[in-house]
Short mmCIF file of C-alpha atoms and ligand atoms in Angstrom, two decimals:
data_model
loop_
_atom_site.label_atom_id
_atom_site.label_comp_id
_atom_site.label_asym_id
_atom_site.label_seq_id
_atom_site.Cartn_x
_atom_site.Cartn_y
_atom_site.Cartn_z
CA UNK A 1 142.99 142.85 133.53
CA UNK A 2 145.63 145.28 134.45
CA UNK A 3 144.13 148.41 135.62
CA UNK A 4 145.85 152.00 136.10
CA UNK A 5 144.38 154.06 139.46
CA UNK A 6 144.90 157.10 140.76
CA UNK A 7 143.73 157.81 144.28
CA UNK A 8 143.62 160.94 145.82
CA UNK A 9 142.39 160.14 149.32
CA UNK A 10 142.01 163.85 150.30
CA UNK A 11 140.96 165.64 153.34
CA UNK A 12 139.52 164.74 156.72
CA UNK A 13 137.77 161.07 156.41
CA UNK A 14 139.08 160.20 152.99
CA UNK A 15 142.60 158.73 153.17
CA UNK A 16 140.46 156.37 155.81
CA UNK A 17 137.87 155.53 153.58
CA UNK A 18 140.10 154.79 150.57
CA UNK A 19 142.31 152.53 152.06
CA UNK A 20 139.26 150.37 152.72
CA UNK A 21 137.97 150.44 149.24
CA UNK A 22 141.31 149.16 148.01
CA UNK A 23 141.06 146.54 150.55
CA UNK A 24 138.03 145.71 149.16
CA UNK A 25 139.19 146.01 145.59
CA UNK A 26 142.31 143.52 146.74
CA UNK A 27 139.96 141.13 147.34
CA UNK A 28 137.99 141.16 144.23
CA UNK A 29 141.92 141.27 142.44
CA UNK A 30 142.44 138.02 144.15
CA UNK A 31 139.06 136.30 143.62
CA UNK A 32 138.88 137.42 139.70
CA UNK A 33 142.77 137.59 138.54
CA UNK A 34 143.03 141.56 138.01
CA UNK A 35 146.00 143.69 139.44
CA UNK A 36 145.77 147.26 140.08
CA UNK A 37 148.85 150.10 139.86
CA UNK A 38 147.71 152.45 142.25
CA UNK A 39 149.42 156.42 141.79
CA UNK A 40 148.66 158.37 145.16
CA UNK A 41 147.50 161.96 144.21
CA UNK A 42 147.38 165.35 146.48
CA UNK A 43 144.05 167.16 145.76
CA UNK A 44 142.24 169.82 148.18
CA UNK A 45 143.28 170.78 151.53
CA UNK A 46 146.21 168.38 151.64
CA UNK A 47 147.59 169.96 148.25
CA UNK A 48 147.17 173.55 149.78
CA UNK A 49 149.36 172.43 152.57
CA UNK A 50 151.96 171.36 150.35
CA UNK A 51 152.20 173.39 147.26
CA UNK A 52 149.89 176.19 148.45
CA UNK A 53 147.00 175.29 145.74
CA UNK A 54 144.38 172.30 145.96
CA UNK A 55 144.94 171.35 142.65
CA UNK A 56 148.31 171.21 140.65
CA UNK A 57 148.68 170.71 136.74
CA UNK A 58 150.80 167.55 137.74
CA UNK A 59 147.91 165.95 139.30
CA UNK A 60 145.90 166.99 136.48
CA UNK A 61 148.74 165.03 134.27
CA UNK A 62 148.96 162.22 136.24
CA UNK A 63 145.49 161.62 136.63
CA UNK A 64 145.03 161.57 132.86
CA UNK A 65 147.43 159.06 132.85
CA UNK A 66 145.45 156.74 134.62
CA UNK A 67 142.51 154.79 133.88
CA UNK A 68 139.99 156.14 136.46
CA UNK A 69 140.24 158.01 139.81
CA UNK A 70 139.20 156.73 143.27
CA UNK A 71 138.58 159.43 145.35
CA UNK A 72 137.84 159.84 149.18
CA UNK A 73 136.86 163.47 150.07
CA UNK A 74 138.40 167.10 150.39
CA UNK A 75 137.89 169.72 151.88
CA UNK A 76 137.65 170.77 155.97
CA UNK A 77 135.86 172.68 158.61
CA UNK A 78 134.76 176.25 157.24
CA UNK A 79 134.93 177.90 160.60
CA UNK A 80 137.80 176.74 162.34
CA UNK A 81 140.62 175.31 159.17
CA UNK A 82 142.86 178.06 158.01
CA UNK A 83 142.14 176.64 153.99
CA UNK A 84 138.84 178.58 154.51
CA UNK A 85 140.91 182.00 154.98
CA UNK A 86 142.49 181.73 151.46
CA UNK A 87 141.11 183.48 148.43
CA UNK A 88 137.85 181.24 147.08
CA UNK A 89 139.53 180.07 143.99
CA UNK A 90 142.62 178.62 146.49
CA UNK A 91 140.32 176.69 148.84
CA UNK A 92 139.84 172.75 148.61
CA UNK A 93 136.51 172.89 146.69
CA UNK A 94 138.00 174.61 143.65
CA UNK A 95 140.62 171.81 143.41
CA UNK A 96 137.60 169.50 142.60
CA UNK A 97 135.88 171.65 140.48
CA UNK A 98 138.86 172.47 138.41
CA UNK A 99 139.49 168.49 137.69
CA UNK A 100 135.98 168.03 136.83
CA UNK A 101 136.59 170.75 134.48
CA UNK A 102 140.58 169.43 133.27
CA UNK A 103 138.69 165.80 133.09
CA UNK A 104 135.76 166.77 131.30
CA UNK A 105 133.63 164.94 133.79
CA UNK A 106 130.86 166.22 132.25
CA UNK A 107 128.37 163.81 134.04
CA UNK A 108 127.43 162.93 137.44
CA UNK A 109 125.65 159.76 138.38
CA UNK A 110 124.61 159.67 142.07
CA UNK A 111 122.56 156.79 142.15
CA UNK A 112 120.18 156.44 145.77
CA UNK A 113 118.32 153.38 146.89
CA UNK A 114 117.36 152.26 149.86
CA UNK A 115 118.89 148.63 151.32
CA UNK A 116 116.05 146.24 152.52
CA UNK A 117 118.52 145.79 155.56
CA UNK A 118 118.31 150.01 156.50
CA UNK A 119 114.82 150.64 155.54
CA UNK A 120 113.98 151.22 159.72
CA UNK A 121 116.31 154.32 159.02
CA UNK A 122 114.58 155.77 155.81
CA UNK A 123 112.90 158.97 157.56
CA UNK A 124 110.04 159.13 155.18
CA UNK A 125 106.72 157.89 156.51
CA UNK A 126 105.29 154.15 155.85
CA UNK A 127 104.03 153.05 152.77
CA UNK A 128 101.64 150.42 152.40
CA UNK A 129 104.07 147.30 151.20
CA UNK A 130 107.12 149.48 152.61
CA UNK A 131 109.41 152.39 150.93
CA UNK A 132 110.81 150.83 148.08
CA UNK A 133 113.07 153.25 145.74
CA UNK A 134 115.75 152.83 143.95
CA UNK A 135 117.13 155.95 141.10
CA UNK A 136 119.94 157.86 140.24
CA UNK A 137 120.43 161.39 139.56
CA UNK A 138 122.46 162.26 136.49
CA UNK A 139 123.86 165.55 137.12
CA UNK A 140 125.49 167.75 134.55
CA UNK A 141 128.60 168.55 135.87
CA UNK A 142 131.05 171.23 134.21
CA UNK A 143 128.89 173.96 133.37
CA UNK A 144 125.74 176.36 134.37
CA UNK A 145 126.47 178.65 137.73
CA UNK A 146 129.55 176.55 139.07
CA UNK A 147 131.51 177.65 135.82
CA UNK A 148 130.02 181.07 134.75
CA UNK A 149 131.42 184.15 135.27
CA UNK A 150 131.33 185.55 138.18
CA UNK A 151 132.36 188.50 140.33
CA UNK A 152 131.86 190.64 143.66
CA UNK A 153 132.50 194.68 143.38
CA UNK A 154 130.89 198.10 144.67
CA UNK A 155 128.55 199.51 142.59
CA UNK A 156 127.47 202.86 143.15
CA UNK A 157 128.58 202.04 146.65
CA UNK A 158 126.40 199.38 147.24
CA UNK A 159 128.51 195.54 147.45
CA UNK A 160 126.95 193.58 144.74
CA UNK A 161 128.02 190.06 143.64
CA UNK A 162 126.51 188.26 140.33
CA UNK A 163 127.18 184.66 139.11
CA UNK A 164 126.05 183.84 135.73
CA UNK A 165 124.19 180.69 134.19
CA UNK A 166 124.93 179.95 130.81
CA UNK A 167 124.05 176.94 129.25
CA UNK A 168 124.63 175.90 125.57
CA UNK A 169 122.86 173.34 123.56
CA UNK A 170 125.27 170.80 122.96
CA UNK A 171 126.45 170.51 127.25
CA UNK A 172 122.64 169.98 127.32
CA UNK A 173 122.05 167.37 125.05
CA UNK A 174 125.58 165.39 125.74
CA UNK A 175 124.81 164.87 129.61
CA UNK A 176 120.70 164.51 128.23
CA UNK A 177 121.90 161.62 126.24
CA UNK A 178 124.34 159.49 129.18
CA UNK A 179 121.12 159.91 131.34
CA UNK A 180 118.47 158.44 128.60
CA UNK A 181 121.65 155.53 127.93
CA UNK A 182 121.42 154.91 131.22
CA UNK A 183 117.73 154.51 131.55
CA UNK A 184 118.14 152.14 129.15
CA UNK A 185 119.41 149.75 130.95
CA UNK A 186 117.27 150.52 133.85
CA UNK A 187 113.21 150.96 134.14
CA UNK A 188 113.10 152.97 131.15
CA UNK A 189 111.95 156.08 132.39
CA UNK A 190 113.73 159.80 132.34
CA UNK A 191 112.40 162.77 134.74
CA UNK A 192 114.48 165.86 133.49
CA UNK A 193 114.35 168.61 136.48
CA UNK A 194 114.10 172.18 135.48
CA UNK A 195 113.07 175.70 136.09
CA UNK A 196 111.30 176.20 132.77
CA UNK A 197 108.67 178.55 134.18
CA UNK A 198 111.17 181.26 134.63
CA UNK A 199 114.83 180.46 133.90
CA UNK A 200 115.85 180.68 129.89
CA UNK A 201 118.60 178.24 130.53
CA UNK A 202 115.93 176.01 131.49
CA UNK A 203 113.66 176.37 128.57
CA UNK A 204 116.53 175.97 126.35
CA UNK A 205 117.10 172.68 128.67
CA UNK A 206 113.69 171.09 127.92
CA UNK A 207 113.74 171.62 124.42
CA UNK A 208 117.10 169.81 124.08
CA UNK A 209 115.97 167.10 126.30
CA UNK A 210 112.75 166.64 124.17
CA UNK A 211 115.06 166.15 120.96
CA UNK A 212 117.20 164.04 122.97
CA UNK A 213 114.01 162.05 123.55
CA UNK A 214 112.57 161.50 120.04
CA UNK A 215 115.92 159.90 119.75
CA UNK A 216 115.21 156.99 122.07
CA UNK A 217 111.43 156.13 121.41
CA UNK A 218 111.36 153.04 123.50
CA UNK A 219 112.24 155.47 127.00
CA UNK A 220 109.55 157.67 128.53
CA UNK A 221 110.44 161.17 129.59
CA UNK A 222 108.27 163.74 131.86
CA UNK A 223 109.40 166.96 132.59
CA UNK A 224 109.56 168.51 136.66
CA UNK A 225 109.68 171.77 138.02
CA UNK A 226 112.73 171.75 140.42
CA UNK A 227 110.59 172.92 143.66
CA UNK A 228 108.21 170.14 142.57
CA UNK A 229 110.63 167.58 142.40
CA UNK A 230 112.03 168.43 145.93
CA UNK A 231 108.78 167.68 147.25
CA UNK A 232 108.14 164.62 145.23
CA UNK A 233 111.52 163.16 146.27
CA UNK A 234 110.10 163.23 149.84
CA UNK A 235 106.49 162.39 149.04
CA UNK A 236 106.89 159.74 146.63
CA UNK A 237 110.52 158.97 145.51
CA UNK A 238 109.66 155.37 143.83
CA UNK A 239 107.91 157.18 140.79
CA UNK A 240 111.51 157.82 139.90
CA UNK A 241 113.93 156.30 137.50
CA UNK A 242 116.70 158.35 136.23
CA UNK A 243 116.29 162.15 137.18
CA UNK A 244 118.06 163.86 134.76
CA UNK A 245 119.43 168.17 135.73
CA UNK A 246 121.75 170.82 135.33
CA UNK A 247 124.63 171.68 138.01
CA UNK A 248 122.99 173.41 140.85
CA UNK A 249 119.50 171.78 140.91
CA UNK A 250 121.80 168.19 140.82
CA UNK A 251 124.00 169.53 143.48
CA UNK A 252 120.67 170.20 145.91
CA UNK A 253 118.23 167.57 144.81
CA UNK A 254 121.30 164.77 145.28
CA UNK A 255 122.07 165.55 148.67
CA UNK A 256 118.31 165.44 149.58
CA UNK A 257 117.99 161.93 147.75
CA UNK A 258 120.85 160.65 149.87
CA UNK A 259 118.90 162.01 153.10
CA UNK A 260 116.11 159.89 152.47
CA UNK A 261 117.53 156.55 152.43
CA UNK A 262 118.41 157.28 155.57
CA UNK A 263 122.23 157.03 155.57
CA UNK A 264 124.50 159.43 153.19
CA UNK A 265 127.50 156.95 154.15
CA UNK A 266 125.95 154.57 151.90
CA UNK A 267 125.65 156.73 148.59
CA UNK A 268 128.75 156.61 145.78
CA UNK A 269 129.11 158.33 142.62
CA UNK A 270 130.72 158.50 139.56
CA UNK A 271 131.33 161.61 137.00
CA UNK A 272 132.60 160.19 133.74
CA UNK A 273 133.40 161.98 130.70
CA UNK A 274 132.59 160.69 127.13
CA UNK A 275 135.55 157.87 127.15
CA UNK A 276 135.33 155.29 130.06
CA UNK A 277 137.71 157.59 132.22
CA UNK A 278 135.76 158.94 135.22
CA UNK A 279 136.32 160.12 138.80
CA UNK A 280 134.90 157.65 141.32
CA UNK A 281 134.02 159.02 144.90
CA UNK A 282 131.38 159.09 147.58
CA UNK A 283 128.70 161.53 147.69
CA UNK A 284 129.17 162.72 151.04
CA UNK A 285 132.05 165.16 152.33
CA UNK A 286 135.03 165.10 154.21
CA UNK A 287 133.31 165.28 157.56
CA UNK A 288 136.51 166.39 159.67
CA UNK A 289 134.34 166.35 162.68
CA UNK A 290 135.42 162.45 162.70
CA UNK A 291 138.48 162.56 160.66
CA UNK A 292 141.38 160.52 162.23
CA UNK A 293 138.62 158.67 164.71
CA UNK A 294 138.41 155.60 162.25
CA UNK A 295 134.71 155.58 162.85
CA UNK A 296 133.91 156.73 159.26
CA UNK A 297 131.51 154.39 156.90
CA UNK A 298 133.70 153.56 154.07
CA UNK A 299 130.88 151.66 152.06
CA UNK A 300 129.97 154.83 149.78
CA UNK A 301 133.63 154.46 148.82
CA UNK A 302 133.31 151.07 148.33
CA UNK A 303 130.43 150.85 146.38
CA UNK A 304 131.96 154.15 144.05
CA UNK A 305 134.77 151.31 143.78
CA UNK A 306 132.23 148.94 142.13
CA UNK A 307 131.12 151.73 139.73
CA UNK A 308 134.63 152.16 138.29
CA UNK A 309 134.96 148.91 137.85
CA UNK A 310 131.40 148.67 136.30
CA UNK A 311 131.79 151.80 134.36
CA UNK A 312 135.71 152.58 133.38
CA UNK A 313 136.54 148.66 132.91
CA UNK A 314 133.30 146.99 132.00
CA UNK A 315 133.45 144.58 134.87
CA UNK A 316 130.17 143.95 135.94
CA UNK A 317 130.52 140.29 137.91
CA UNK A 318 133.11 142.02 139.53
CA UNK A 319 131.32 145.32 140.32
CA UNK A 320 128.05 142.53 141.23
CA UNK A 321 130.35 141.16 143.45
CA UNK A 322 131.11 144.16 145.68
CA UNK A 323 127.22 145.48 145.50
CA UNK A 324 126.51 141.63 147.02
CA UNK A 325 129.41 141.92 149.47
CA UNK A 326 127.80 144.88 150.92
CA UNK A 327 124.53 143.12 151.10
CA UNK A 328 125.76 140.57 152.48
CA UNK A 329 127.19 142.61 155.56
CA UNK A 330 124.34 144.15 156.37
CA UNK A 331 122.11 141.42 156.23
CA UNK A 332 125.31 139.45 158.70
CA UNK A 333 124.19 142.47 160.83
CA UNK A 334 127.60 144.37 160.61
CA UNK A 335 126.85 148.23 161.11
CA UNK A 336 129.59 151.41 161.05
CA UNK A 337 128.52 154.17 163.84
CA UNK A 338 126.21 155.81 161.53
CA UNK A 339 124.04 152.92 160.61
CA UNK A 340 123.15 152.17 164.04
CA UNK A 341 119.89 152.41 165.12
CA UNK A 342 119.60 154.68 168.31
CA UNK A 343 116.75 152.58 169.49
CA UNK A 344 118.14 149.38 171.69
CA UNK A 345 115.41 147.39 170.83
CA UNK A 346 116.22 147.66 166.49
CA UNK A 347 120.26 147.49 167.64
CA UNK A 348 119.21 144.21 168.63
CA UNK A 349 121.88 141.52 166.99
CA UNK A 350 123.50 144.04 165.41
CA UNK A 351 127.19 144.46 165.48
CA UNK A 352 128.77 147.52 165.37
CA UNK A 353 132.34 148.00 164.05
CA UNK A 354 134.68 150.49 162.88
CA UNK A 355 135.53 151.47 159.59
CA UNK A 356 138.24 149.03 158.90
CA UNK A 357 135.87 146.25 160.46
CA UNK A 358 133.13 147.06 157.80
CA UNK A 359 136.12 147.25 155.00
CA UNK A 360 137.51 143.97 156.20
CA UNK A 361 133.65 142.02 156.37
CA UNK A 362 132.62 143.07 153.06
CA UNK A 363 136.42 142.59 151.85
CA UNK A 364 135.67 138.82 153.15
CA UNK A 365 132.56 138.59 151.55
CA UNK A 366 134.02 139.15 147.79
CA UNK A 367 132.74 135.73 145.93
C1 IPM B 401 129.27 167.83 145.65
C2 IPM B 401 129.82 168.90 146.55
C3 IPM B 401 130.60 169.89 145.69
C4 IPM B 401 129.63 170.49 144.70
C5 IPM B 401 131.31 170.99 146.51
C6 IPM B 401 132.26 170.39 147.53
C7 IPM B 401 132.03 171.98 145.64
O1 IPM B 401 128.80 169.51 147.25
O2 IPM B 401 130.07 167.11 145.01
O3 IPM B 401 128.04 167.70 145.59
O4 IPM B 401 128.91 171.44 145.02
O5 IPM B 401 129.58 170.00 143.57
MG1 MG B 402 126.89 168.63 147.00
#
């Protein structure tokens, strides 16, 4: 297959982290007879420095163009990088909202499980048989707060700001159906998240979801409070399949689900539209604390990599091939920075390397 990628490596960590993914993506190229045109886009911080916005209308084009986007991460430290003086709608984050919003990447998968091979860093507390968990979050992606009007002005003399939540039906029930497709192909079970004891976008949610539901009779649904759900994530995260939610609640409960495997460096995502075009990066941020060090974990990048493959090109060996690859490593005892265990004892025969070692031992490991 000839495949068409545009990569916008980013801020901080990401050009790092990229380059190892298409190392990684050379090698499954060479193993299964694909080629790849890469087109090297300027999103975020990088794009401010160059054209004085994060996001232009020619990398909207060009993207478009392409058959998926591989992204690394934008964006860089809020207190000390002169992006953070510019107006809000000039910094790096609105660059990635606004091509969520050009793309129509209307939903976010942000799947989190934990690897046999990490489960000594999972923080939550033992579990007769051992923690065991393995879901995704599908998050709806272009609308609710992120999108809704919003403003900051005196009133009266007071400072007020206000952000508004809108949701309409048919947002609700596209993103309701990807996540009950997805479940299908998983453990058959949907856990929509919502506020429905006070917000109306909510209750408008569940009822959507419910006639989303009768649709697919052979997939169970159960509705959660979003405070609820934050505990149950840390209480008892295997009773979950697909969580399905709106914007904000996704934005929150996803970062938490990454937290308790232990490792964010581990977690991809995709955010796909209704074609197979989607936008392919890792779930964590730019972390410019360690940009330039080459100490980054590039395997959330790498394992976004296998969901583009698996989800814009219907390559499954292939994206199989990349999950195992990473497997593989681990259980070889390969670790990036992160992933070691602070205790001497666990770091026992484990190895650590940097973040082209870990891109070059799961690159080796593409069968
Ligand atoms: C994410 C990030 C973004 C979001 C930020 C960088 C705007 O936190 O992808 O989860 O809030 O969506
Ligand atoms: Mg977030």
């Amino acid at each position: 297959m000839e495949m068409k990628i545009a990569v916008i490596g980013g801020d901080g960590i990401g050009p790092e982290i990229v380059a190892e993914a298409r190392k990684v993506l050379t090698a499954v190229c060479q193993k299964y007879g694909h080629s790849i045109t890469y087109t090297e886009l300027l999103m975020g911080g990088c794009s401010i420095d160059r054209y004085g916005v994060p996001l232009t209308q020619e990398t909207i084009e060009a993207a478009k163009a392409n058959d998926a986007v591989l992204m690394g991460s934008i964006g860089g430290d809020a207190k000390t990088s002169p992006w953070y003086q510019l107006p809000p709608e000039k910094r790096p984050e609105a660059g990635l909202l606004g091509i969520r919003k050009a793309l129509g990447l209307y939903a976010n998968l942000r799947p989190a499980y934990l690897f046999k091979e990490l489960a000594d860093s999972c923080p939550l507390s033992a579990k007769e048989g051992g923690r065991n968990f393995d879901l995704i979050i599908v998050r709806e992606l272009t609308g609710g707060l992120y999108f809704g009007e919003r403003w900051t002005k005196e009133i009266d003399g007071v400072l007020t700001a206000q952000d508004t939540l809108k949701y309409n039906e048919n947002e609700i029930r596209r993103v309701a159906r990807t996540a009950f497709e997805i479940a299908g192909k998983r453990r058959k079970k949907v856990t929509s998240v919502d506020k429905a004891n006070v917000l109306d976008t909510s209750r408008l949610w569940r009822k959507v979801v419910h006639e989303v539901a009768a649709e697919y009779p052979d997939i169970g649904e159960n509705d959660m409070l979003v405070d609820n759900c934050a505990m149950q994530l840390v209480k008892d995260p295997e009773q979950f399949d697909v969580i399905l939610t709106e914007n904000m609640f996704g934005d929150i409960l996803s970062d938490e689900a990454s937290m308790i495997t232990g490792s964010i460096g581990m977690l991809s995502s995709a955010s796909l539209n209704e074609s197979s075009f989607g936008l392919y990066e890792p779930s964590h941020g730019s972390a410019p604390d360690i940009a330039g060090l080459g100490i980054a974990n590039p395997v959330a990048t790498i394992l976004s990599a296998a969901m583009m493959l698996r989800y814009s090109f219907g390559l499954g060996a292939e994206a199989d091939a990349i999950e195992r690859a990473v497997k593989d490593t681990l259980a070889a005892g390969f670790r990036s920075a992160d992933l070691m265990p602070k205790d001497p004892e666990k770091a026992k025969g484990l190895t650590k390397v940097n973040c082209a070692g870990m891109g070059d031992e799961i690159a080796g490991r593409i069968q």
